[in-house]
mmCIF file of N, CA and C in Angstrom:
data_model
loop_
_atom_site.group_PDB
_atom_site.id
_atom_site.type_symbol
_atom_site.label_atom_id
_atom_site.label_comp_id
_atom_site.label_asym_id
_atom_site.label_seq_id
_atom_site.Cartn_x
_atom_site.Cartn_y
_atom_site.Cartn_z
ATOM 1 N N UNK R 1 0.840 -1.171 0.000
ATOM 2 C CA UNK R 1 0.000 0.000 0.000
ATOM 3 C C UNK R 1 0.887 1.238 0.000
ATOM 4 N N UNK R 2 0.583 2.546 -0.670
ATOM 5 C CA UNK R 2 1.466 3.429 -0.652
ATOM 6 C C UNK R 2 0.613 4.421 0.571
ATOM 7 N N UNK R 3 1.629 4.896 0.625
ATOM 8 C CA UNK R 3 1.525 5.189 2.189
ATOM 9 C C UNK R 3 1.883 6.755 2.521
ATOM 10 N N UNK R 4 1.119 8.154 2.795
ATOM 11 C CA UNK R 4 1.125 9.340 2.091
ATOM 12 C C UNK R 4 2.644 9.815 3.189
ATOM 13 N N UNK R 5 2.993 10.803 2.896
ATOM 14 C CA UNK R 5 3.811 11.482 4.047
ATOM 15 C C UNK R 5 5.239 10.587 3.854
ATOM 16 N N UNK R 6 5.378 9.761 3.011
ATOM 17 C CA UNK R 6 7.107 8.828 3.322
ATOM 18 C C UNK R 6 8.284 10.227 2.658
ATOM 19 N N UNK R 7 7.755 11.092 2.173
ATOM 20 C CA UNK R 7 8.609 11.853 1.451
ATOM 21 C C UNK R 7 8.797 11.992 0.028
ATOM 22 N N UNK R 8 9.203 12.898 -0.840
ATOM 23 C CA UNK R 8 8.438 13.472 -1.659
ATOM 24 C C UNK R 8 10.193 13.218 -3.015
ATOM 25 N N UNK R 9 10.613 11.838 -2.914
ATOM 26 C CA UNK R 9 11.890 11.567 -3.934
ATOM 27 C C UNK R 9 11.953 11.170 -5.564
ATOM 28 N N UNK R 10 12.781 11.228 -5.951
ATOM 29 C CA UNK R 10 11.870 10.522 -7.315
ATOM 30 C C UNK R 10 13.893 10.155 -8.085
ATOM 31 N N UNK R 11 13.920 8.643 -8.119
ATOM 32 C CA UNK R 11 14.830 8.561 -8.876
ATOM 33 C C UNK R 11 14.470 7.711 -9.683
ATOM 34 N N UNK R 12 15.048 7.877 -10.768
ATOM 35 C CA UNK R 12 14.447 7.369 -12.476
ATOM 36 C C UNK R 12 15.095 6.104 -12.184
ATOM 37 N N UNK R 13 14.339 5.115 -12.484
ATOM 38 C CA UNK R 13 14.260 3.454 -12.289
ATOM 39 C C UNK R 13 14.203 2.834 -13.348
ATOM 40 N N UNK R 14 14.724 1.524 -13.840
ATOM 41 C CA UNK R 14 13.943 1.112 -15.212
ATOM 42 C C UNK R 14 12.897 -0.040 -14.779
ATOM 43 N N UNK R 15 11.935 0.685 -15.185
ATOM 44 C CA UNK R 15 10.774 -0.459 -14.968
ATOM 45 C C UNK R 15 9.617 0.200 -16.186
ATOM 46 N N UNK R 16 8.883 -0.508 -16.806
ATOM 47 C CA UNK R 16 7.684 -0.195 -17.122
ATOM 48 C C UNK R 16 6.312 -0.338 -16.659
ATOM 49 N N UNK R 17 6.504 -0.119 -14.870
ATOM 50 C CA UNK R 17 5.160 0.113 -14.111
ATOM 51 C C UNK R 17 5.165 1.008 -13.229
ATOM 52 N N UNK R 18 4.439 2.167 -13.525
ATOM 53 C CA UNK R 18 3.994 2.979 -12.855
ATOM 54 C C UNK R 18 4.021 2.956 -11.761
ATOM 55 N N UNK R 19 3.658 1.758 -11.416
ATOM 56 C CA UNK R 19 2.730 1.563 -10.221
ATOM 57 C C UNK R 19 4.558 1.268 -9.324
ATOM 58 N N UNK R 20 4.856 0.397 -9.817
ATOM 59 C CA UNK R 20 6.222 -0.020 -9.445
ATOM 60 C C UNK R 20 7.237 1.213 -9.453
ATOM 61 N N UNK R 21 7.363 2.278 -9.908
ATOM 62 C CA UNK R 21 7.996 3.435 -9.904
ATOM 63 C C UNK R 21 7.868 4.391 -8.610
ATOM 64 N N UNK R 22 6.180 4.095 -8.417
ATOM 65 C CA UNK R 22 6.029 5.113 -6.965
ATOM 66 C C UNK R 22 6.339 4.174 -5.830
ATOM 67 N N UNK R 23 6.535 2.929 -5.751
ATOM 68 C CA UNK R 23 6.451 2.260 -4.706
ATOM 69 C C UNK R 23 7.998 2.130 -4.603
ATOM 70 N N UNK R 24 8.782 2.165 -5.519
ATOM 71 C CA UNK R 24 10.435 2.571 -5.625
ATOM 72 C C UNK R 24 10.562 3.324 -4.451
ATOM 73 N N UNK R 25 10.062 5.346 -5.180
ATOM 74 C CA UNK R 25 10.202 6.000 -4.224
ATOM 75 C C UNK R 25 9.489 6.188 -3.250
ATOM 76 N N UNK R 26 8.636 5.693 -2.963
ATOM 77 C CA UNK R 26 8.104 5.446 -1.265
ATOM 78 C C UNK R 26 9.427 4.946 -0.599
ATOM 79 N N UNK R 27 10.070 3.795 -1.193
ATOM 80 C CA UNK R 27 10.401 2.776 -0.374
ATOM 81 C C UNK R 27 12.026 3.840 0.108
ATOM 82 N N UNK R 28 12.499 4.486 -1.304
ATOM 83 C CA UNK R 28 13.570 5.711 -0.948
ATOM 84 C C UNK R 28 13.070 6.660 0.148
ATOM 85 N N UNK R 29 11.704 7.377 0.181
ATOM 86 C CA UNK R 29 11.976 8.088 1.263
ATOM 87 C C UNK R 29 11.144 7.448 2.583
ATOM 88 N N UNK R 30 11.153 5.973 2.350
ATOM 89 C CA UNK R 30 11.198 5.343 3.894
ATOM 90 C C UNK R 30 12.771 5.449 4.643
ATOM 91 N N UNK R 31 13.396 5.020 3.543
ATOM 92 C CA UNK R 31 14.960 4.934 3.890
ATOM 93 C C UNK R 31 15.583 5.823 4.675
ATOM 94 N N UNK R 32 15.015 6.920 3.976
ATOM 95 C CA UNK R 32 15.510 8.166 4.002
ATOM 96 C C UNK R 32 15.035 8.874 5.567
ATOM 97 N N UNK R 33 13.672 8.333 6.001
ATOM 98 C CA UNK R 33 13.739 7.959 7.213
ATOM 99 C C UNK R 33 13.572 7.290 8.810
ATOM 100 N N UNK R 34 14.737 6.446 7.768
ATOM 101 C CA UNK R 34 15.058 5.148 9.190
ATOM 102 C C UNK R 34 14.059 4.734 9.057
ATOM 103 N N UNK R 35 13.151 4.129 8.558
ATOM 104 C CA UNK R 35 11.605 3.199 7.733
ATOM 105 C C UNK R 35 12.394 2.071 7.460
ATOM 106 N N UNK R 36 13.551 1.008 7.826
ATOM 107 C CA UNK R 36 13.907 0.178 7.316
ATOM 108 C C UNK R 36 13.192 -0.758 6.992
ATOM 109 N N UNK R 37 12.085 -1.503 7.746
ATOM 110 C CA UNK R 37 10.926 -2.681 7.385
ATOM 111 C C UNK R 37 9.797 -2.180 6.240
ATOM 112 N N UNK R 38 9.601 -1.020 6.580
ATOM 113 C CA UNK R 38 8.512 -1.171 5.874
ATOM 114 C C UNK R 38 9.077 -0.216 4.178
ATOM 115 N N UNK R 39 10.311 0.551 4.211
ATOM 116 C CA UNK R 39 11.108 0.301 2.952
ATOM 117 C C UNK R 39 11.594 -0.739 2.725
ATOM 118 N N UNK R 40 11.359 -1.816 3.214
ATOM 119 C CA UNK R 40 11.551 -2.911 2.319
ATOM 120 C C UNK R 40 10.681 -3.498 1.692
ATOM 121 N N UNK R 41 9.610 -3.432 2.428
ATOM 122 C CA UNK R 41 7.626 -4.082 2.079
ATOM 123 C C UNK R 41 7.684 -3.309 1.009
ATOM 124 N N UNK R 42 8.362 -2.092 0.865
ATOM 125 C CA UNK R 42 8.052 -1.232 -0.177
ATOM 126 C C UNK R 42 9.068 -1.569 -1.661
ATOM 127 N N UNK R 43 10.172 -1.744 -1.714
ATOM 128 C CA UNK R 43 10.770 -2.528 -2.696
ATOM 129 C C UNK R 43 10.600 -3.871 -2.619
ATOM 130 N N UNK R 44 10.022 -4.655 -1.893
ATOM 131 C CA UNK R 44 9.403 -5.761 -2.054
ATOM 132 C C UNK R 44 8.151 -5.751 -3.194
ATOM 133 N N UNK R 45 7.514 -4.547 -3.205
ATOM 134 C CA UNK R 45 6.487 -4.692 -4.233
ATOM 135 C C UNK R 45 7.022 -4.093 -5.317
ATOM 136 N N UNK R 46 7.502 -3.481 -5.087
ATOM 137 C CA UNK R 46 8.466 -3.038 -6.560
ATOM 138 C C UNK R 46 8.557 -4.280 -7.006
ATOM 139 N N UNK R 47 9.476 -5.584 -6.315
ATOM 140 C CA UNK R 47 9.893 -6.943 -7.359
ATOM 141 C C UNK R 47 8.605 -7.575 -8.010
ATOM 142 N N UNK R 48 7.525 -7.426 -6.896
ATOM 143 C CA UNK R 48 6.216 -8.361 -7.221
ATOM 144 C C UNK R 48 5.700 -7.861 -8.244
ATOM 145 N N UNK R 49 5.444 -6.598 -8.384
ATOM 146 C CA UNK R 49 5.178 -5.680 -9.897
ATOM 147 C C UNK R 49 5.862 -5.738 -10.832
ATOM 148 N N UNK R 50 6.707 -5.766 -10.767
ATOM 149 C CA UNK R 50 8.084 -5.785 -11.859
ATOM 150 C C UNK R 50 9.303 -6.981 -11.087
ATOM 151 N N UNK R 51 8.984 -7.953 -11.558
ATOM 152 C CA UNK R 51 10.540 -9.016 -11.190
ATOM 153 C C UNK R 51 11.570 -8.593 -11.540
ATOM 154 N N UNK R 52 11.919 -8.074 -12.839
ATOM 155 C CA UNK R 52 12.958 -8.100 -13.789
ATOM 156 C C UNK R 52 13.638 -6.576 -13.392
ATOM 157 N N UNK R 53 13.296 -5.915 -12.402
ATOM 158 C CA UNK R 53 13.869 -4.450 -11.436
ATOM 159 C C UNK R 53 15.045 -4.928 -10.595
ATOM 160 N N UNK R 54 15.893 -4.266 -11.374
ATOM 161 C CA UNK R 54 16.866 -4.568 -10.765
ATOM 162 C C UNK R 54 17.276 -4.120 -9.347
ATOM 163 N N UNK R 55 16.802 -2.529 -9.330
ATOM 164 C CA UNK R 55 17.049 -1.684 -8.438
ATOM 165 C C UNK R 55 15.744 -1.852 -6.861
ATOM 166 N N UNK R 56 14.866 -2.747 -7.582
ATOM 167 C CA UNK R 56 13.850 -3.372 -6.259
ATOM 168 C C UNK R 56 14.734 -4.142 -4.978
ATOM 169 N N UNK R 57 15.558 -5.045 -5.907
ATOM 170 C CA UNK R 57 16.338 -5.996 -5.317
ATOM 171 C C UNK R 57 17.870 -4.974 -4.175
ATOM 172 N N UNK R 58 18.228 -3.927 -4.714
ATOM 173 C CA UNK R 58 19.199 -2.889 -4.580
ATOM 174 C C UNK R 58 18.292 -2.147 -3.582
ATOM 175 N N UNK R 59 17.093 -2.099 -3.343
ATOM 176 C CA UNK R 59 16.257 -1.404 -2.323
ATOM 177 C C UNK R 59 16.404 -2.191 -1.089
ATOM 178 N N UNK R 60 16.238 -3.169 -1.114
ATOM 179 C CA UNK R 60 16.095 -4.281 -0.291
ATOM 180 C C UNK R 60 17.413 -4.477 0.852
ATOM 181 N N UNK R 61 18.434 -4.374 -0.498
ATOM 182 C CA UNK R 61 19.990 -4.598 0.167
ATOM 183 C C UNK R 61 20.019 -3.621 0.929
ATOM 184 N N UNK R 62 19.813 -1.673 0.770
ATOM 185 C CA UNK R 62 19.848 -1.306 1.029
ATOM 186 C C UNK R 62 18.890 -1.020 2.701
ATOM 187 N N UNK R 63 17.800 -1.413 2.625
ATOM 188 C CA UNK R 63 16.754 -1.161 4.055
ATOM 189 C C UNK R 63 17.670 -2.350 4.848
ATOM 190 N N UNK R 64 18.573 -3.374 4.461
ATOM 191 C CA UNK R 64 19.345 -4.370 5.099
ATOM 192 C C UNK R 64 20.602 -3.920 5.332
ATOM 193 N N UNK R 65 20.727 -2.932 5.244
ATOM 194 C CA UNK R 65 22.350 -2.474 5.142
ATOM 195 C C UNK R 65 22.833 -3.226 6.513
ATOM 196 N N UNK R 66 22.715 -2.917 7.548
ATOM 197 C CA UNK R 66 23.060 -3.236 8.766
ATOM 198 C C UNK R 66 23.136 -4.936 9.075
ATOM 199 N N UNK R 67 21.902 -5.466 8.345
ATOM 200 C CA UNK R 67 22.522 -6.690 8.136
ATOM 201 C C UNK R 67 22.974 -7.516 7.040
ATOM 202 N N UNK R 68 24.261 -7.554 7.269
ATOM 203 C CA UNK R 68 25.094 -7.894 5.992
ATOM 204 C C UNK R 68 24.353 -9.484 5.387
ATOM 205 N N UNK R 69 24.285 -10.281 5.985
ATOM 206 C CA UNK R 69 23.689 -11.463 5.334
ATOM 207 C C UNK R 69 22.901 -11.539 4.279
ATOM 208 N N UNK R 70 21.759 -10.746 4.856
ATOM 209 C CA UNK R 70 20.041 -10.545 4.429
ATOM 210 C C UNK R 70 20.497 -9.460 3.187
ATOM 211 N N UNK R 71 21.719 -8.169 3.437
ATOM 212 C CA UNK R 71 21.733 -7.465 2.669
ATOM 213 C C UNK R 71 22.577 -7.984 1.252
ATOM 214 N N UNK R 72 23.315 -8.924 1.704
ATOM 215 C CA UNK R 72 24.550 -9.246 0.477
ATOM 216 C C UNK R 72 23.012 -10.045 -0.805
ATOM 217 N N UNK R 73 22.215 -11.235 0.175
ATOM 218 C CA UNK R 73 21.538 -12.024 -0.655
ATOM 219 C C UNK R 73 20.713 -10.609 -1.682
ATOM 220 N N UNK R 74 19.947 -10.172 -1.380
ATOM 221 C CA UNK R 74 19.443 -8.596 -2.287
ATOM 222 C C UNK R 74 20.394 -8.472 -3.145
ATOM 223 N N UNK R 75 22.056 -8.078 -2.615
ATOM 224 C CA UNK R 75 22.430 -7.328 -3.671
ATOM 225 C C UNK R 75 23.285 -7.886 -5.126
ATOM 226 N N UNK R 76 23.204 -9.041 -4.319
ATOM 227 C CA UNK R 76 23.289 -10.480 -5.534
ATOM 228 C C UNK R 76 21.957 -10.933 -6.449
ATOM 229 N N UNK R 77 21.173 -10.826 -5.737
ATOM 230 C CA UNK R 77 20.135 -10.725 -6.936
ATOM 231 C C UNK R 77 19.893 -9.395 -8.101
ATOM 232 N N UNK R 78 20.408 -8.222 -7.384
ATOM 233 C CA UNK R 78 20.029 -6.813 -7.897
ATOM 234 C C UNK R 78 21.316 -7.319 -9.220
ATOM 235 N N UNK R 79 22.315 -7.976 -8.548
ATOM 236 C CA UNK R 79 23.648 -7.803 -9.584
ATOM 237 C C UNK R 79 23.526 -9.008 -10.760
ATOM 238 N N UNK R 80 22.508 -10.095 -10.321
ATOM 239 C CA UNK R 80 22.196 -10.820 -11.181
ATOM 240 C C UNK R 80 21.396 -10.350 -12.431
ATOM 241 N N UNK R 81 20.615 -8.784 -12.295
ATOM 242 C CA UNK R 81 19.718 -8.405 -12.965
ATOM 243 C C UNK R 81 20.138 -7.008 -13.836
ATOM 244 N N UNK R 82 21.622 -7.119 -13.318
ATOM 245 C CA UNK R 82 22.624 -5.663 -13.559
ATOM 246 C C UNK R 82 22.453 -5.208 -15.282
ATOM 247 N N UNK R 83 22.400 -6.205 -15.801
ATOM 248 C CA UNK R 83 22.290 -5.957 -17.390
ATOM 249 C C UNK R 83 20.780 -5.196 -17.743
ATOM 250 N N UNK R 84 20.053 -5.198 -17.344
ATOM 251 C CA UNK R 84 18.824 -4.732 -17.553
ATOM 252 C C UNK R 84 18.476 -3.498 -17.066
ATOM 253 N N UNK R 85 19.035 -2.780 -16.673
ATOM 254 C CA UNK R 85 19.165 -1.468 -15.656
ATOM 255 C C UNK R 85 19.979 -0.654 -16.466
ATOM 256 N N UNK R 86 19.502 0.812 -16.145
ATOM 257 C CA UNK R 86 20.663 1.550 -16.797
ATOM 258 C C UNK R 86 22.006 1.996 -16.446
ATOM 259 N N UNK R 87 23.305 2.597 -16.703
ATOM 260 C CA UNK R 87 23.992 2.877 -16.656
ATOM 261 C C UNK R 87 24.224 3.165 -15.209
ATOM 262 N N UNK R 88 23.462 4.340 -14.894
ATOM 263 C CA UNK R 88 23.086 5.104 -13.697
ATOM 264 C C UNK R 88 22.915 3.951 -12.969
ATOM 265 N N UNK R 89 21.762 3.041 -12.658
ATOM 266 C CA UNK R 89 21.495 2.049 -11.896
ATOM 267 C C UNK R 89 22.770 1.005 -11.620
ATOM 268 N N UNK R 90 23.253 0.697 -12.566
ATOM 269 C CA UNK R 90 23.948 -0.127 -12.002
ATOM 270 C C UNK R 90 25.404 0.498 -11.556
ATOM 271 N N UNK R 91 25.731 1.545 -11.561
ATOM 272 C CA UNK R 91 26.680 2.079 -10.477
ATOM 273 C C UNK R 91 25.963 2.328 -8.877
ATOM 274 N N UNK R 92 24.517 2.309 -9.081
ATOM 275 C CA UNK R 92 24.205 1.938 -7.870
ATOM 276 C C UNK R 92 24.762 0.358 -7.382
ATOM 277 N N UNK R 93 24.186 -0.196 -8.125
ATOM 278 C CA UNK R 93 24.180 -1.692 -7.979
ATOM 279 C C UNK R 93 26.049 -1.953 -7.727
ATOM 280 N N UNK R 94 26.575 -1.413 -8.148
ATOM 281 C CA UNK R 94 28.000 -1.939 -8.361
ATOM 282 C C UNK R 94 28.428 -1.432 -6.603
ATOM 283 N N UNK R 95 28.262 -0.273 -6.458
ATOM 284 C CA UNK R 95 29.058 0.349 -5.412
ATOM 285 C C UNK R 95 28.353 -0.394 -3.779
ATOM 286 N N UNK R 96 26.843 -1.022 -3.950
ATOM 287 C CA UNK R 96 26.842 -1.405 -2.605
ATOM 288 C C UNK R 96 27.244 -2.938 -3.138
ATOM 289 N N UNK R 97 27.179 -3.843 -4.528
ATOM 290 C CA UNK R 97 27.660 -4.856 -4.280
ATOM 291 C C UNK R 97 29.630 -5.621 -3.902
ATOM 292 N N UNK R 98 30.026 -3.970 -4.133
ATOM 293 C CA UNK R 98 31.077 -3.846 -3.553
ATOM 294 C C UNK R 98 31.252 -3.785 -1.983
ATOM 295 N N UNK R 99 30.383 -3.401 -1.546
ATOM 296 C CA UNK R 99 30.108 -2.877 -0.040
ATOM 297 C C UNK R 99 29.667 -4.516 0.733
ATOM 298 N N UNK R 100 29.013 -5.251 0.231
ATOM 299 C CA UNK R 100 28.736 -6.482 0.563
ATOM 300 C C UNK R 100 29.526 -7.763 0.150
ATOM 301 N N UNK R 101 30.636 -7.595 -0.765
ATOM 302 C CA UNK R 101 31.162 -8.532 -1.239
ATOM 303 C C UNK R 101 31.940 -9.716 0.017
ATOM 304 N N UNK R 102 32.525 -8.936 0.787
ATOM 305 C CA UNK R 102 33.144 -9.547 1.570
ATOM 306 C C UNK R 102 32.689 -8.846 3.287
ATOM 307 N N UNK R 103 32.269 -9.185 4.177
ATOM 308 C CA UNK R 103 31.848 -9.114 5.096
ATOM 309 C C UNK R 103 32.850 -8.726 5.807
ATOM 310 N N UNK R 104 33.906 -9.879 6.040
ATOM 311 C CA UNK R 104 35.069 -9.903 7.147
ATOM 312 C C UNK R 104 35.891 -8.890 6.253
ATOM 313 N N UNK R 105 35.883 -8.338 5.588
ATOM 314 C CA UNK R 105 37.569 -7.284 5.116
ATOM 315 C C UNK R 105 36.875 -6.068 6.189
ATOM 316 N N UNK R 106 37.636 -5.128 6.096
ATOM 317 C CA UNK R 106 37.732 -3.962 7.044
ATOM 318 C C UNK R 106 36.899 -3.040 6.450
ATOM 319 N N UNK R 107 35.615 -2.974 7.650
ATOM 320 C CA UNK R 107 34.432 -2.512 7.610
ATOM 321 C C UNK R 107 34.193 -0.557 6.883
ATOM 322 N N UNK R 108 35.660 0.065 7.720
ATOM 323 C CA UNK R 108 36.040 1.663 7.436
ATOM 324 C C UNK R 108 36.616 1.485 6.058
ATOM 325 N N UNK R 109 37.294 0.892 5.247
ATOM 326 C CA UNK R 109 38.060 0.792 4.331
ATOM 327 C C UNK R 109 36.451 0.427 3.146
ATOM 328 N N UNK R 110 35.919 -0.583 3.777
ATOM 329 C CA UNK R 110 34.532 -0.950 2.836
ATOM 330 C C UNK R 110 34.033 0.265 2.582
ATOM 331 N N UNK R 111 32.933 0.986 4.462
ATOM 332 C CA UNK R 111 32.276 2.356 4.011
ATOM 333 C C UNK R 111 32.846 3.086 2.917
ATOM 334 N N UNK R 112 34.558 3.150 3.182
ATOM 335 C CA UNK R 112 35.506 4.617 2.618
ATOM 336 C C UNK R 112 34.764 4.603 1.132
ATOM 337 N N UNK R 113 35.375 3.225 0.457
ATOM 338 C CA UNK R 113 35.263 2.565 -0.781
ATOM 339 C C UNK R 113 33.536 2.901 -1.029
ATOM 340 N N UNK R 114 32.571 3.085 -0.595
ATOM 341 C CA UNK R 114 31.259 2.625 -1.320
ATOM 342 C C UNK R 114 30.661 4.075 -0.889
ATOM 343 N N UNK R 115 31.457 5.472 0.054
ATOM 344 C CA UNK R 115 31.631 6.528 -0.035
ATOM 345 C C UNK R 115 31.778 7.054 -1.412
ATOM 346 N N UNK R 116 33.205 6.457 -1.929
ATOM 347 C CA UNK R 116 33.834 7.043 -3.601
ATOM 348 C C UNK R 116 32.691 6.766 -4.459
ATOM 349 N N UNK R 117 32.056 5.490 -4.131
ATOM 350 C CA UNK R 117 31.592 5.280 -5.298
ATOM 351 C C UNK R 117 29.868 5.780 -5.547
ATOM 352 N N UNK R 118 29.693 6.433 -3.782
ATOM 353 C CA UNK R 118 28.435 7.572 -4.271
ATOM 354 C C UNK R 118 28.998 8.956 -4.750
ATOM 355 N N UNK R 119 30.575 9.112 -4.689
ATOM 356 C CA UNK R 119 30.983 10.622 -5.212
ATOM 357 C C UNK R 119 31.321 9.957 -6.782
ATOM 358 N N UNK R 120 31.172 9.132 -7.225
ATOM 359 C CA UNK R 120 31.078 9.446 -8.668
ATOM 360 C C UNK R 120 30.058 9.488 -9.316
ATOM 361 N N UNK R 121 28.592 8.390 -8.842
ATOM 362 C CA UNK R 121 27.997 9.062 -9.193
ATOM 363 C C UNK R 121 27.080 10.227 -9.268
ATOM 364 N N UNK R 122 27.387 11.081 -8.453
ATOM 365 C CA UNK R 122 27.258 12.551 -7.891
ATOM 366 C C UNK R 122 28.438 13.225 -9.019
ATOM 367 N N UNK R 123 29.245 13.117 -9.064
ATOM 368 C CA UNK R 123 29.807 13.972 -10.053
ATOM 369 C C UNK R 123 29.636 13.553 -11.749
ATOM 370 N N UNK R 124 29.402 12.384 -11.907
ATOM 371 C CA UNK R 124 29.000 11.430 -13.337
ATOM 372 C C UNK R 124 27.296 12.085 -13.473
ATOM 373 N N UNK R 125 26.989 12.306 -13.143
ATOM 374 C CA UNK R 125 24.980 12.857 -12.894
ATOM 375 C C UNK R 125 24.935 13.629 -11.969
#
């Protein structure tokens, strides 16, 4: 269910459902604040509307950030779906499946790393 008041975001997704586009950004400005469960219910329907969203799966990882397990499985699926996404998207997809690749390497050195790789695409777009 979309849900009024989550915040007012809008990042261009590839999907061809509408419906799946607003429930994207619901699920961004749940994130946005500290809404981790129910931004996920919310890119959860993003997948159910659209499977083939890459960035549903990249929502998911993300409301999981904190837990690496739950978050790596998301961002392996998002990266399984990396070809279908645009350019833009999958430097999303790239920089947290960098961030999840390895659990045990050094957690400050990971953040630092998946830091750079939101300053490029901030300076790339």
């Amino acid at each position: 269910m979309l849900i009024p008041g989550t915040g007012n975001v809008n990042l261009k997704i590839t999907t061809t459902s509408e419906e799946a586009r607003r429930f994207f950004n619901q699920g961004l400005g749940q994130l946005h604040g500290y809404w981790f469960f129910e931004a996920e219910r919310s890119f959860r329907q993003v997948a159910a509307l659209d499977p083939g969203c890459a960035m549903a799966y990249w929502g998911m990882a993300m409301a999981n950030f904190k837990n690496e397990a739950r978050g790596k499985k998301f961002i392996d699926e998002a990266a399984l779906l990396r070809d279908k996404a645009s350019e833009y998207e999958q430097l999303w997809i790239d920089g947290l499946a960098a961030y999840f690749k390895d659990p045990k390497a050094d957690v400050k050195k990971r953040l630092r790393d998946y830091v750079r790789s939101l300053e490029k695409i901030a300076t790339t777009y």
